[in-house]
mmCIF file with all atom_site columns, C-alpha atoms in Angstrom:
data_model
loop_
_atom_site.group_PDB
_atom_site.id
_atom_site.type_symbol
_atom_site.label_atom_id
_atom_site.label_alt_id
_atom_site.label_comp_id
_atom_site.label_asym_id
_atom_site.label_entity_id
_atom_site.label_seq_id
_atom_site.pdbx_PDB_ins_code
_atom_site.Cartn_x
_atom_site.Cartn_y
_atom_site.Cartn_z
_atom_site.occupancy
_atom_site.B_iso_or_equiv
_atom_site.pdbx_formal_charge
_atom_site.auth_seq_id
_atom_site.auth_comp_id
_atom_site.auth_asym_id
_atom_site.auth_atom_id
_atom_site.pdbx_PDB_model_num
ATOM 1   C CA . MET A 1 1   ? 0.215   24.148  -9.301  1.00 40.00 ? 1   MET A CA 1
ATOM 2   C CA . ALA A 1 2   ? -3.554  24.187  -9.846  1.00 44.00 ? 2   ALA A CA 1
ATOM 3   C CA . HIS A 1 3   ? -5.489  21.428  -8.130  1.00 44.00 ? 3   HIS A CA 1
ATOM 4   C CA . ASP A 1 4   ? -7.741  20.949  -11.160 1.00 47.00 ? 4   ASP A CA 1
ATOM 5   C CA . GLU A 1 5   ? -4.994  19.715  -13.470 1.00 65.00 ? 5   GLU A CA 1
ATOM 6   C CA . SER A 1 6   ? -5.781  16.445  -15.177 1.00 85.00 ? 6   SER A CA 1
ATOM 7   C CA . PHE A 1 7   ? -4.366  13.175  -13.936 1.00 86.00 ? 7   PHE A CA 1
ATOM 8   C CA . ALA A 1 8   ? -2.412  12.670  -17.176 1.00 86.00 ? 8   ALA A CA 1
ATOM 9   C CA . ASP A 1 9   ? -0.839  16.131  -16.870 1.00 88.00 ? 9   ASP A CA 1
ATOM 10  C CA . VAL A 1 10  ? 0.233   15.492  -13.287 1.00 87.00 ? 10  VAL A CA 1
ATOM 11  C CA . MET A 1 11  ? 1.759   12.113  -14.221 1.00 86.00 ? 11  MET A CA 1
ATOM 12  C CA . ALA A 1 12  ? 3.648   13.715  -17.120 1.00 85.00 ? 12  ALA A CA 1
ATOM 13  C CA . GLN A 1 13  ? 4.965   16.429  -14.808 1.00 85.00 ? 13  GLN A CA 1
ATOM 14  C CA . LEU A 1 14  ? 6.067   13.779  -12.315 1.00 84.00 ? 14  LEU A CA 1
ATOM 15  C CA . ARG A 1 15  ? 8.014   11.953  -15.013 1.00 82.00 ? 15  ARG A CA 1
ATOM 16  C CA . ALA A 1 16  ? 9.691   15.266  -15.833 1.00 82.00 ? 16  ALA A CA 1
ATOM 17  C CA . GLY A 1 17  ? 10.743  15.617  -12.179 1.00 81.00 ? 17  GLY A CA 1
ATOM 18  C CA . ASP A 1 18  ? 8.348   18.425  -11.212 1.00 84.00 ? 18  ASP A CA 1
ATOM 19  C CA . GLY A 1 19  ? 8.404   18.827  -7.424  1.00 85.00 ? 19  GLY A CA 1
ATOM 20  C CA . GLY A 1 20  ? 5.048   20.587  -7.458  1.00 88.00 ? 20  GLY A CA 1
ATOM 21  C CA . ALA A 1 21  ? 3.400   17.552  -9.041  1.00 87.00 ? 21  ALA A CA 1
ATOM 22  C CA . ALA A 1 22  ? 5.042   15.296  -6.452  1.00 88.00 ? 22  ALA A CA 1
ATOM 23  C CA . ALA A 1 23  ? 3.745   17.534  -3.653  1.00 89.00 ? 23  ALA A CA 1
ATOM 24  C CA . LEU A 1 24  ? 0.244   17.470  -5.143  1.00 90.00 ? 24  LEU A CA 1
ATOM 25  C CA . VAL A 1 25  ? 0.204   13.651  -5.241  1.00 90.00 ? 25  VAL A CA 1
ATOM 26  C CA . PHE A 1 26  ? 1.673   13.411  -1.737  1.00 90.00 ? 26  PHE A CA 1
ATOM 27  C CA . ASN A 1 27  ? -0.803  15.875  -0.242  1.00 91.00 ? 27  ASN A CA 1
ATOM 28  C CA . ARG A 1 28  ? -3.735  14.213  -1.977  1.00 90.00 ? 28  ARG A CA 1
ATOM 29  C CA . PHE A 1 29  ? -3.127  10.796  -0.424  1.00 91.00 ? 29  PHE A CA 1
ATOM 30  C CA . ALA A 1 30  ? -0.807  11.161  2.597   1.00 90.00 ? 30  ALA A CA 1
ATOM 31  C CA . ASN A 1 31  ? -3.371  11.445  5.403   1.00 91.00 ? 31  ASN A CA 1
ATOM 32  C CA . ARG A 1 32  ? -5.446  8.512   4.198   1.00 91.00 ? 32  ARG A CA 1
ATOM 33  C CA . LEU A 1 33  ? -2.364  6.330   3.705   1.00 91.00 ? 33  LEU A CA 1
ATOM 34  C CA . VAL A 1 34  ? -1.056  7.101   7.203   1.00 88.00 ? 34  VAL A CA 1
ATOM 35  C CA . ALA A 1 35  ? -4.468  6.161   8.628   1.00 90.00 ? 35  ALA A CA 1
ATOM 36  C CA . LEU A 1 36  ? -4.420  2.942   6.605   1.00 88.00 ? 36  LEU A CA 1
ATOM 37  C CA . ALA A 1 37  ? -0.899  2.075   7.791   1.00 87.00 ? 37  ALA A CA 1
ATOM 38  C CA . ARG A 1 38  ? -1.885  2.825   11.399  1.00 86.00 ? 38  ARG A CA 1
ATOM 39  C CA . SER A 1 39  ? -4.884  0.483   11.138  1.00 87.00 ? 39  SER A CA 1
ATOM 40  C CA . ARG A 1 40  ? -2.829  -2.292  9.493   1.00 85.00 ? 40  ARG A CA 1
ATOM 41  C CA . LEU A 1 41  ? 0.061   -2.167  11.954  1.00 83.00 ? 41  LEU A CA 1
ATOM 42  C CA . GLY A 1 42  ? -1.862  -2.495  15.230  1.00 77.00 ? 42  GLY A CA 1
ATOM 43  C CA . ALA A 1 43  ? -0.812  -1.062  18.587  1.00 77.00 ? 43  ALA A CA 1
ATOM 44  C CA . PRO A 1 44  ? 2.024   -3.500  19.498  1.00 75.00 ? 44  PRO A CA 1
ATOM 45  C CA . LEU A 1 45  ? 3.633   -3.202  16.076  1.00 76.00 ? 45  LEU A CA 1
ATOM 46  C CA . ARG A 1 46  ? 3.312   0.596   16.096  1.00 77.00 ? 46  ARG A CA 1
ATOM 47  C CA . GLN A 1 47  ? 5.785   0.567   18.994  1.00 76.00 ? 47  GLN A CA 1
ATOM 48  C CA . LYS A 1 48  ? 8.329   -0.712  16.469  1.00 77.00 ? 48  LYS A CA 1
ATOM 49  C CA . VAL A 1 49  ? 7.164   0.888   13.212  1.00 80.00 ? 49  VAL A CA 1
ATOM 50  C CA . ASP A 1 50  ? 5.899   4.432   12.726  1.00 84.00 ? 50  ASP A CA 1
ATOM 51  C CA . PRO A 1 51  ? 3.048   4.662   10.168  1.00 85.00 ? 51  PRO A CA 1
ATOM 52  C CA . GLU A 1 52  ? 4.654   7.820   8.780   1.00 87.00 ? 52  GLU A CA 1
ATOM 53  C CA . ASP A 1 53  ? 7.833   5.860   8.057   1.00 86.00 ? 53  ASP A CA 1
ATOM 54  C CA . VAL A 1 54  ? 5.704   3.440   6.069   1.00 88.00 ? 54  VAL A CA 1
ATOM 55  C CA . LEU A 1 55  ? 4.202   6.407   4.204   1.00 87.00 ? 55  LEU A CA 1
ATOM 56  C CA . GLN A 1 56  ? 7.666   7.716   3.284   1.00 89.00 ? 56  GLN A CA 1
ATOM 57  C CA . SER A 1 57  ? 8.684   4.279   2.045   1.00 89.00 ? 57  SER A CA 1
ATOM 58  C CA . VAL A 1 58  ? 5.494   3.972   -0.032  1.00 91.00 ? 58  VAL A CA 1
ATOM 59  C CA . PHE A 1 59  ? 6.049   7.298   -1.756  1.00 89.00 ? 59  PHE A CA 1
ATOM 60  C CA . ARG A 1 60  ? 9.754   6.637   -2.252  1.00 89.00 ? 60  ARG A CA 1
ATOM 61  C CA . SER A 1 61  ? 8.905   3.391   -4.068  1.00 88.00 ? 61  SER A CA 1
ATOM 62  C CA . PHE A 1 62  ? 6.138   5.043   -6.069  1.00 88.00 ? 62  PHE A CA 1
ATOM 63  C CA . PHE A 1 63  ? 8.140   8.088   -7.198  1.00 85.00 ? 63  PHE A CA 1
ATOM 64  C CA . VAL A 1 64  ? 11.154  6.016   -8.274  1.00 84.00 ? 64  VAL A CA 1
ATOM 65  C CA . ARG A 1 65  ? 9.002   3.652   -10.329 1.00 85.00 ? 65  ARG A CA 1
ATOM 66  C CA . GLN A 1 66  ? 6.888   6.482   -11.741 1.00 82.00 ? 66  GLN A CA 1
ATOM 67  C CA . ALA A 1 67  ? 9.989   8.387   -12.904 1.00 78.00 ? 67  ALA A CA 1
ATOM 68  C CA . ASP A 1 68  ? 11.105  5.244   -14.741 1.00 77.00 ? 68  ASP A CA 1
ATOM 69  C CA . GLY A 1 69  ? 7.707   4.957   -16.468 1.00 77.00 ? 69  GLY A CA 1
ATOM 70  C CA . GLN A 1 70  ? 6.849   1.735   -14.651 1.00 80.00 ? 70  GLN A CA 1
ATOM 71  C CA . VAL A 1 71  ? 3.576   2.941   -13.102 1.00 79.00 ? 71  VAL A CA 1
ATOM 72  C CA . GLN A 1 72  ? 0.417   1.826   -14.899 1.00 81.00 ? 72  GLN A CA 1
ATOM 73  C CA . ALA A 1 73  ? -2.303  4.075   -13.496 1.00 83.00 ? 73  ALA A CA 1
ATOM 74  C CA . ASP A 1 74  ? -4.910  5.792   -15.637 1.00 85.00 ? 74  ASP A CA 1
ATOM 75  C CA . SER A 1 75  ? -6.895  7.750   -13.034 1.00 88.00 ? 75  SER A CA 1
ATOM 76  C CA . TRP A 1 76  ? -6.746  9.105   -9.504  1.00 90.00 ? 76  TRP A CA 1
ATOM 77  C CA . ASP A 1 77  ? -8.769  6.073   -8.337  1.00 90.00 ? 77  ASP A CA 1
ATOM 78  C CA . SER A 1 78  ? -6.367  3.566   -9.877  1.00 88.00 ? 78  SER A CA 1
ATOM 79  C CA . LEU A 1 79  ? -3.415  5.466   -8.387  1.00 90.00 ? 79  LEU A CA 1
ATOM 80  C CA . TRP A 1 80  ? -5.107  5.373   -4.969  1.00 91.00 ? 80  TRP A CA 1
ATOM 81  C CA . ALA A 1 81  ? -5.665  1.623   -5.346  1.00 90.00 ? 81  ALA A CA 1
ATOM 82  C CA . MET A 1 82  ? -2.007  1.122   -6.239  1.00 89.00 ? 82  MET A CA 1
ATOM 83  C CA . LEU A 1 83  ? -0.783  3.165   -3.260  1.00 91.00 ? 83  LEU A CA 1
ATOM 84  C CA . VAL A 1 84  ? -3.107  1.215   -0.956  1.00 91.00 ? 84  VAL A CA 1
ATOM 85  C CA . VAL A 1 85  ? -1.699  -2.098  -2.201  1.00 90.00 ? 85  VAL A CA 1
ATOM 86  C CA . ILE A 1 86  ? 1.869   -0.854  -1.716  1.00 91.00 ? 86  ILE A CA 1
ATOM 87  C CA . THR A 1 87  ? 1.026   0.371   1.797   1.00 90.00 ? 87  THR A CA 1
ATOM 88  C CA . VAL A 1 88  ? -0.668  -2.876  2.810   1.00 90.00 ? 88  VAL A CA 1
ATOM 89  C CA . ARG A 1 89  ? 2.247   -4.915  1.463   1.00 91.00 ? 89  ARG A CA 1
ATOM 90  C CA . LYS A 1 90  ? 4.831   -2.785  3.282   1.00 89.00 ? 90  LYS A CA 1
ATOM 91  C CA . CYS A 1 91  ? 2.862   -3.103  6.535   1.00 86.00 ? 91  CYS A CA 1
ATOM 92  C CA . GLY A 1 92  ? 2.651   -6.848  6.003   1.00 85.00 ? 92  GLY A CA 1
ATOM 93  C CA . ARG A 1 93  ? 6.391   -7.113  5.479   1.00 85.00 ? 93  ARG A CA 1
ATOM 94  C CA . ARG A 1 94  ? 7.087   -5.166  8.642   1.00 83.00 ? 94  ARG A CA 1
ATOM 95  C CA . ALA A 1 95  ? 4.652   -7.359  10.581  1.00 80.00 ? 95  ALA A CA 1
ATOM 96  C CA . THR A 1 96  ? 6.352   -10.479 9.216   1.00 81.00 ? 96  THR A CA 1
ATOM 97  C CA . TYR A 1 97  ? 9.760   -9.072  10.138  1.00 79.00 ? 97  TYR A CA 1
ATOM 98  C CA . PHE A 1 98  ? 8.739   -8.380  13.732  1.00 74.00 ? 98  PHE A CA 1
ATOM 99  C CA . ARG A 1 99  ? 7.030   -11.749 14.111  1.00 73.00 ? 99  ARG A CA 1
ATOM 100 C CA . ALA A 1 100 ? 10.056  -13.762 13.007  1.00 71.00 ? 100 ALA A CA 1
ATOM 101 C CA . ALA A 1 101 ? 11.335  -16.192 15.643  1.00 65.00 ? 101 ALA A CA 1
ATOM 102 C CA . ARG A 1 102 ? 14.036  -14.104 17.314  1.00 64.00 ? 102 ARG A CA 1
ATOM 103 C CA . ARG A 1 103 ? 12.272  -10.760 16.903  1.00 57.00 ? 103 ARG A CA 1
ATOM 104 C CA . ASP A 1 104 ? 8.730   -11.905 17.662  1.00 61.00 ? 104 ASP A CA 1
ATOM 105 C CA . LEU A 1 105 ? 7.224   -8.905  19.435  1.00 63.00 ? 105 LEU A CA 1
ATOM 106 C CA . ARG A 1 106 ? 4.428   -11.125 20.772  1.00 60.00 ? 106 ARG A CA 1
ATOM 107 C CA . ARG A 1 107 ? 7.043   -12.714 23.045  1.00 60.00 ? 107 ARG A CA 1
ATOM 108 C CA . GLU A 1 108 ? 8.270   -9.409  24.457  1.00 58.00 ? 108 GLU A CA 1
ATOM 109 C CA . VAL A 1 109 ? 7.548   -8.772  28.089  1.00 56.00 ? 109 VAL A CA 1
ATOM 110 C CA . PRO A 1 110 ? 7.449   -5.113  29.114  1.00 60.00 ? 110 PRO A CA 1
ATOM 111 C CA . VAL A 1 111 ? 9.784   -4.202  31.938  1.00 57.00 ? 111 VAL A CA 1
ATOM 112 C CA . ASP A 1 112 ? 8.339   -1.333  33.970  1.00 58.00 ? 112 ASP A CA 1
ATOM 113 C CA . GLY A 1 113 ? 10.650  1.655   33.997  1.00 52.00 ? 113 GLY A CA 1
ATOM 114 C CA . ALA A 1 114 ? 13.551  -0.160  32.302  1.00 48.00 ? 114 ALA A CA 1
ATOM 115 C CA . GLU A 1 115 ? 13.745  2.338   29.458  1.00 49.00 ? 115 GLU A CA 1
ATOM 116 C CA . GLU A 1 116 ? 13.522  5.335   31.739  1.00 49.00 ? 116 GLU A CA 1
ATOM 117 C CA . ALA A 1 117 ? 16.138  3.914   34.139  1.00 49.00 ? 117 ALA A CA 1
ATOM 118 C CA . SER A 1 118 ? 18.671  3.333   31.396  1.00 49.00 ? 118 SER A CA 1
ATOM 119 C CA . GLY A 1 119 ? 18.008  6.728   29.805  1.00 51.00 ? 119 GLY A CA 1
ATOM 120 C CA . VAL A 1 120 ? 18.205  5.096   26.373  1.00 50.00 ? 120 VAL A CA 1
ATOM 121 C CA . ALA A 1 121 ? 15.237  5.170   24.050  1.00 53.00 ? 121 ALA A CA 1
ATOM 122 C CA . ARG A 1 122 ? 14.863  2.187   21.762  1.00 54.00 ? 122 ARG A CA 1
ATOM 123 C CA . GLU A 1 123 ? 14.807  2.853   18.036  1.00 54.00 ? 123 GLU A CA 1
ATOM 124 C CA . PRO A 1 124 ? 12.898  0.623   15.619  1.00 52.00 ? 124 PRO A CA 1
ATOM 125 C CA . ALA A 1 125 ? 15.010  -1.390  13.228  1.00 52.00 ? 125 ALA A CA 1
ATOM 126 C CA . ASP A 1 126 ? 15.368  -0.101  9.686   1.00 54.00 ? 126 ASP A CA 1
ATOM 127 C CA . ASP A 1 127 ? 13.289  -2.421  7.526   1.00 63.00 ? 127 ASP A CA 1
ATOM 128 C CA . GLU A 1 128 ? 13.559  -0.769  4.137   1.00 68.00 ? 128 GLU A CA 1
ATOM 129 C CA . PRO A 1 129 ? 13.110  -3.161  1.231   1.00 68.00 ? 129 PRO A CA 1
ATOM 130 C CA . THR A 1 130 ? 16.113  -4.104  -0.835  1.00 74.00 ? 130 THR A CA 1
ATOM 131 C CA . PRO A 1 131 ? 16.107  -3.068  -4.509  1.00 71.00 ? 131 PRO A CA 1
ATOM 132 C CA . ASP A 1 132 ? 15.125  -6.628  -5.436  1.00 72.00 ? 132 ASP A CA 1
ATOM 133 C CA . GLU A 1 133 ? 12.198  -6.576  -2.992  1.00 73.00 ? 133 GLU A CA 1
ATOM 134 C CA . ALA A 1 134 ? 11.088  -3.174  -4.274  1.00 68.00 ? 134 ALA A CA 1
ATOM 135 C CA . ALA A 1 135 ? 11.205  -4.454  -7.855  1.00 71.00 ? 135 ALA A CA 1
ATOM 136 C CA . MET A 1 136 ? 9.229   -7.545  -6.871  1.00 70.00 ? 136 MET A CA 1
ATOM 137 C CA . LEU A 1 137 ? 6.594   -5.419  -5.133  1.00 63.00 ? 137 LEU A CA 1
ATOM 138 C CA . THR A 1 138 ? 6.300   -3.148  -8.157  1.00 65.00 ? 138 THR A CA 1
ATOM 139 C CA . GLU A 1 139 ? 5.856   -6.150  -10.442 1.00 71.00 ? 139 GLU A CA 1
ATOM 140 C CA . THR A 1 140 ? 3.151   -7.536  -8.151  1.00 70.00 ? 140 THR A CA 1
ATOM 141 C CA . VAL A 1 141 ? 1.246   -4.258  -8.037  1.00 62.00 ? 141 VAL A CA 1
ATOM 142 C CA . GLU A 1 142 ? 1.564   -3.724  -11.785 1.00 69.00 ? 142 GLU A CA 1
ATOM 143 C CA . GLY A 1 143 ? 0.523   -7.296  -12.480 1.00 72.00 ? 143 GLY A CA 1
ATOM 144 C CA . LEU A 1 144 ? -2.575  -6.910  -10.327 1.00 72.00 ? 144 LEU A CA 1
ATOM 145 C CA . MET A 1 145 ? -3.523  -3.602  -11.937 1.00 67.00 ? 145 MET A CA 1
ATOM 146 C CA . ASN A 1 146 ? -2.892  -4.957  -15.434 1.00 72.00 ? 146 ASN A CA 1
ATOM 147 C CA . SER A 1 147 ? -4.976  -8.060  -14.766 1.00 75.00 ? 147 SER A CA 1
ATOM 148 C CA . LEU A 1 148 ? -8.018  -5.893  -14.018 1.00 79.00 ? 148 LEU A CA 1
ATOM 149 C CA . VAL A 1 149 ? -9.904  -3.693  -16.465 1.00 80.00 ? 149 VAL A CA 1
ATOM 150 C CA . GLY A 1 150 ? -12.706 -1.158  -16.305 1.00 80.00 ? 150 GLY A CA 1
ATOM 151 C CA . ARG A 1 151 ? -15.228 -1.975  -13.625 1.00 83.00 ? 151 ARG A CA 1
ATOM 152 C CA . GLN A 1 152 ? -12.901 -4.537  -12.039 1.00 84.00 ? 152 GLN A CA 1
ATOM 153 C CA . ARG A 1 153 ? -10.348 -1.819  -11.263 1.00 80.00 ? 153 ARG A CA 1
ATOM 154 C CA . GLU A 1 154 ? -13.122 0.417   -9.930  1.00 84.00 ? 154 GLU A CA 1
ATOM 155 C CA . ILE A 1 155 ? -14.371 -2.379  -7.652  1.00 85.00 ? 155 ILE A CA 1
ATOM 156 C CA . LEU A 1 156 ? -10.890 -2.962  -6.256  1.00 78.00 ? 156 LEU A CA 1
ATOM 157 C CA . ALA A 1 157 ? -10.293 0.773   -5.787  1.00 76.00 ? 157 ALA A CA 1
ATOM 158 C CA . LEU A 1 158 ? -13.577 1.218   -3.904  1.00 82.00 ? 158 LEU A CA 1
ATOM 159 C CA . THR A 1 159 ? -12.913 -1.871  -1.792  1.00 80.00 ? 159 THR A CA 1
ATOM 160 C CA . LEU A 1 160 ? -9.518  -0.501  -0.827  1.00 73.00 ? 160 LEU A CA 1
ATOM 161 C CA . GLN A 1 161 ? -11.234 2.747   0.146   1.00 77.00 ? 161 GLN A CA 1
ATOM 162 C CA . GLY A 1 162 ? -13.311 0.801   2.677   1.00 82.00 ? 162 GLY A CA 1
ATOM 163 C CA . LEU A 1 163 ? -16.646 0.436   0.899   1.00 84.00 ? 163 LEU A CA 1
ATOM 164 C CA . ASN A 1 164 ? -18.531 -2.838  1.347   1.00 87.00 ? 164 ASN A CA 1
ATOM 165 C CA . ALA A 1 165 ? -20.009 -4.917  -1.483  1.00 87.00 ? 165 ALA A CA 1
ATOM 166 C CA . ALA A 1 166 ? -23.481 -3.377  -1.175  1.00 87.00 ? 166 ALA A CA 1
ATOM 167 C CA . GLU A 1 167 ? -22.120 0.183   -1.302  1.00 88.00 ? 167 GLU A CA 1
ATOM 168 C CA . ILE A 1 168 ? -19.927 -0.649  -4.282  1.00 88.00 ? 168 ILE A CA 1
ATOM 169 C CA . GLY A 1 169 ? -22.870 -2.264  -6.050  1.00 86.00 ? 169 GLY A CA 1
ATOM 170 C CA . VAL A 1 170 ? -24.965 0.876   -5.612  1.00 87.00 ? 170 VAL A CA 1
ATOM 171 C CA . GLN A 1 171 ? -22.151 3.195   -6.703  1.00 86.00 ? 171 GLN A CA 1
ATOM 172 C CA . LEU A 1 172 ? -21.233 1.152   -9.795  1.00 86.00 ? 172 LEU A CA 1
ATOM 173 C CA . ALA A 1 173 ? -24.750 -0.117  -10.589 1.00 85.00 ? 173 ALA A CA 1
ATOM 174 C CA . CYS A 1 174 ? -23.755 -3.768  -10.340 1.00 85.00 ? 174 CYS A CA 1
ATOM 175 C CA . THR A 1 175 ? -24.721 -6.684  -8.121  1.00 88.00 ? 175 THR A CA 1
ATOM 176 C CA . GLU A 1 176 ? -22.974 -7.656  -4.909  1.00 87.00 ? 176 GLU A CA 1
ATOM 177 C CA . ARG A 1 177 ? -22.228 -10.985 -6.563  1.00 87.00 ? 177 ARG A CA 1
ATOM 178 C CA . THR A 1 178 ? -20.232 -9.167  -9.249  1.00 86.00 ? 178 THR A CA 1
ATOM 179 C CA . VAL A 1 179 ? -18.241 -7.388  -6.557  1.00 88.00 ? 179 VAL A CA 1
ATOM 180 C CA . TYR A 1 180 ? -17.516 -10.643 -4.721  1.00 89.00 ? 180 TYR A CA 1
ATOM 181 C CA . ARG A 1 181 ? -16.537 -12.373 -7.963  1.00 88.00 ? 181 ARG A CA 1
ATOM 182 C CA . VAL A 1 182 ? -13.983 -9.663  -8.782  1.00 87.00 ? 182 VAL A CA 1
ATOM 183 C CA . LEU A 1 183 ? -12.552 -9.705  -5.251  1.00 87.00 ? 183 LEU A CA 1
ATOM 184 C CA . GLU A 1 184 ? -12.303 -13.486 -5.366  1.00 88.00 ? 184 GLU A CA 1
ATOM 185 C CA . ARG A 1 185 ? -10.342 -13.178 -8.623  1.00 84.00 ? 185 ARG A CA 1
ATOM 186 C CA . VAL A 1 186 ? -7.956  -10.700 -6.987  1.00 82.00 ? 186 VAL A CA 1
ATOM 187 C CA . LYS A 1 187 ? -7.526  -13.033 -4.010  1.00 84.00 ? 187 LYS A CA 1
ATOM 188 C CA . GLU A 1 188 ? -6.797  -16.013 -6.284  1.00 85.00 ? 188 GLU A CA 1
ATOM 189 C CA . TRP A 1 189 ? -4.295  -13.981 -8.289  1.00 80.00 ? 189 TRP A CA 1
ATOM 190 C CA . LEU A 1 190 ? -2.447  -12.912 -5.145  1.00 79.00 ? 190 LEU A CA 1
ATOM 191 C CA . GLN A 1 191 ? -2.455  -16.507 -3.854  1.00 82.00 ? 191 GLN A CA 1
ATOM 192 C CA . GLU A 1 192 ? -1.000  -17.721 -7.151  1.00 79.00 ? 192 GLU A CA 1
ATOM 193 C CA . MET A 1 193 ? 1.733   -15.115 -6.875  1.00 70.00 ? 193 MET A CA 1
ATOM 194 C CA . ARG A 1 194 ? 2.463   -16.181 -3.274  1.00 75.00 ? 194 ARG A CA 1
ATOM 195 C CA . ASP A 1 195 ? 2.614   -19.852 -4.323  1.00 76.00 ? 195 ASP A CA 1
ATOM 196 C CA . GLU A 1 196 ? 4.998   -19.036 -7.166  1.00 73.00 ? 196 GLU A CA 1
ATOM 197 C CA . ASP A 1 197 ? 7.247   -17.104 -4.795  1.00 65.00 ? 197 ASP A CA 1
ATOM 198 C CA . ALA A 1 198 ? 7.255   -20.014 -2.358  1.00 61.00 ? 198 ALA A CA 1
#
């Protein structure tokens, strides 16, 4: 598959089940998403959760929803933003899981040589989302993307790529205040969603 194919063509090929299109999307974003997951999980949590497992879960969710026509992305940047949101949410869920009362990894005390003495390596628990959780996550991501238009989506995409307000302002020819206003709107929207879920 040529790397210069348009975004719309690649999305259409994905819906048709083209493995080459899936590989192109995976290869385009995989390294950056693994780095993002690694940074979001932190060293203690990475002992329980492998960032590459998070990556696999992110793409599994994305490809299932995309095949069903549930993905609302109109460019590579908006797709990147969506994958970042999914990755951050999955990392957050894993962190919440391993900070629950009985599993709280902050309470674990390392025992020197205990693992080597027993000869048994510990495996992280399987924390895949249920179908209901996956559907809820997809709705959240779609709702966020649909609530933003034009420059707002670009601001969120660039923020998720690690640019600060000044850099985004220069790149999009807008003020830092505009950037902060958009990010505040995103934050309020996510808080409203969290409150509704509670």
